[in-house]
Structures are given as C-alpha cells and as structure tokens.
Short mmCIF file of C-alpha atoms in Angstrom, two decimals:
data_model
loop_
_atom_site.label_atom_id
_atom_site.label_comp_id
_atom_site.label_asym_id
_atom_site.label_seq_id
_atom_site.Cartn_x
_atom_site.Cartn_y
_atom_site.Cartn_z
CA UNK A 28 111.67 23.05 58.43
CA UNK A 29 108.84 22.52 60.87
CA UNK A 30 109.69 23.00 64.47
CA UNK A 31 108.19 20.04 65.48
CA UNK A 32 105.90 16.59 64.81
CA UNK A 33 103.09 14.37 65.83
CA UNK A 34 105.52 10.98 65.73
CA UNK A 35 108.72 10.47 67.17
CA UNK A 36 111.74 9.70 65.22
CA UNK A 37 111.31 6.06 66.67
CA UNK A 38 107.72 5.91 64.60
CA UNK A 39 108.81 7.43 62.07
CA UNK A 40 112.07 4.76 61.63
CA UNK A 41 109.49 2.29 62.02
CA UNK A 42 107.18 3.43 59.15
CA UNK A 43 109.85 3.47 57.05
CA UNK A 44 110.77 0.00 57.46
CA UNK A 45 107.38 -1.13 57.54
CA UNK A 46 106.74 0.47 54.00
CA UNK A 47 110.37 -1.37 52.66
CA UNK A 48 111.92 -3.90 55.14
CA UNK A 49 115.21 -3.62 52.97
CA UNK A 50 115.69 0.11 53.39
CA UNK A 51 119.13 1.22 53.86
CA UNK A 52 120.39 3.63 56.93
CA UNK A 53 120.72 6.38 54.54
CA UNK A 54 117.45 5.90 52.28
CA UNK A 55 115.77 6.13 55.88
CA UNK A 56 117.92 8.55 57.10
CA UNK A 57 117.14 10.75 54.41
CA UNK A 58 113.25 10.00 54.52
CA UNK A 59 113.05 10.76 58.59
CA UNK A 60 115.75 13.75 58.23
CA UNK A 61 118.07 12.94 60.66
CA UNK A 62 121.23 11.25 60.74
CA UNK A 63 122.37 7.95 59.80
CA UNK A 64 123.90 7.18 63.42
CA UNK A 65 120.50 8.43 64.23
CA UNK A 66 119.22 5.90 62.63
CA UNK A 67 121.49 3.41 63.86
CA UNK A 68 120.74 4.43 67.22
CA UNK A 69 116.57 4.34 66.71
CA UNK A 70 116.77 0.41 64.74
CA UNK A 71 119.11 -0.72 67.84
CA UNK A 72 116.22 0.81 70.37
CA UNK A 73 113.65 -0.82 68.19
CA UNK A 74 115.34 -4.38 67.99
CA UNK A 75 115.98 -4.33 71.40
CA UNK A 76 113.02 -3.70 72.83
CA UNK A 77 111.23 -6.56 70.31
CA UNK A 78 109.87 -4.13 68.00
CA UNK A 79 111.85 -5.11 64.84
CA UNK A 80 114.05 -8.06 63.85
CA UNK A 81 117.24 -7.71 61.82
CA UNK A 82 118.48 -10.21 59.63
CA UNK A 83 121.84 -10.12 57.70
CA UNK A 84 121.58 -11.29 53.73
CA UNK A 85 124.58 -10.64 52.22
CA UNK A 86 125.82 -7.43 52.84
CA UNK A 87 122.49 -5.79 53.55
CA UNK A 88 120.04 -6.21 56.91
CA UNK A 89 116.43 -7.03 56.58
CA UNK A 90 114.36 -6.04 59.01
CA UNK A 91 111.11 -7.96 60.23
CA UNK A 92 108.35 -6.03 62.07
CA UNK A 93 106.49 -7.49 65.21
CA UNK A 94 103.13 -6.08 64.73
CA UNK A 95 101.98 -7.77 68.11
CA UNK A 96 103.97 -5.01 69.97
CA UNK A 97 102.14 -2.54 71.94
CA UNK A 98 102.89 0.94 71.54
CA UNK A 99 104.73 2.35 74.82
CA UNK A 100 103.12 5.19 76.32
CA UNK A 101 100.24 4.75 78.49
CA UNK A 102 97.76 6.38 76.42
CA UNK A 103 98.55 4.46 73.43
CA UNK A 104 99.30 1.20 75.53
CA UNK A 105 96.33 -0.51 74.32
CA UNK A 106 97.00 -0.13 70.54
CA UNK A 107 99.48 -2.34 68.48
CA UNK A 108 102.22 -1.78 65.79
CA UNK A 109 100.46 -3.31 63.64
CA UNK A 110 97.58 -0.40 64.46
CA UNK A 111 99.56 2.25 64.04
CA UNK A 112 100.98 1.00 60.30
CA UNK A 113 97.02 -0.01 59.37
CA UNK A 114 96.19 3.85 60.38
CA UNK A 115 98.69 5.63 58.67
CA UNK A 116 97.85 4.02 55.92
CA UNK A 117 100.75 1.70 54.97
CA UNK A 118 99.87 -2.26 53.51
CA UNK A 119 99.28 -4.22 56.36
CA UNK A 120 100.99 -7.08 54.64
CA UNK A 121 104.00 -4.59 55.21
CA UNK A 122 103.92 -5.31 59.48
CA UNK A 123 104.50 -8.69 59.82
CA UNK A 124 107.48 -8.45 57.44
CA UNK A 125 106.35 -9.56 54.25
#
C-alpha cells in the first residue's frame, strides 16, 4: 500500500462516478480503497456542495456530474470538473452525466 496520493479521496469518488454514474457504494468503495461509509460520507460532501447530483431509480442512485464546478483550492480555483475528468483522461461525455 502506498503511503500516500496526488488526489484526495473526494477526486478520486468523483472519477469514479464520472467513469460510471451508476456505480454502487461498494464497486467505488472498492476502486478508491476505503470504506463504504467513506464513501457515503465523500458523495454527501460532493452533492452538497453542487458537485454531483443524485437521483433515485428504483432501488439504485444515479449520480449526475456538474462539470461547471470549480475545483476548491486556490491554486486549482481557476480549473473546472469538467478539467480535471478531460485530464485524467476519462470521456468527457462522462462529466455532464451522460
């Protein structure tokens, strides 16, 4: 296990529902390595702060991305979600939520 990472959990949560809007806690738990409640805890951040959208259908959530949100820390302030899925090399069609 490394000791630690370029991208925060919170990125990392994102990237994985950016690549598969449908993606379960524990498929992303499992991607990310941490926790389910971990998880939990990241997507409720996320939604609240207008990051992501969740939508119930049926007994799964789908999650929207809003690729017009800017990245929080100052240094990346002027940069978009949408920027950071483009760059790491995920379908951009992926962002906006398919």
């Amino acid at each position: 296990m490394v000791s630690w990472t370029f991208l925060s959990n919170h990125a990392h949560v994102l990237l994985c529902v950016a690549a598969d809007p449908d993606s379960t806690l524990h498929a992303i738990a499992a991607r990310v390595g941490i926790t389910e409640r971990g998880v939990q805890l990241v997507l409720r951040d996320l939604i609240d702060e207008g990051y992501l959208e969740r939508e119930r259908v049926g007994r799964r959530n789908h999650y929207r991305i809003h690729p017009e949100g800017r990245l929080r820390h100052p240094l990346e302030a002027h940069h978009r979600v949408a920027d950071l899925v483009a760059a790491l090399g995920l379908d951009e069609r992926a962002a906006p939520g398919r």
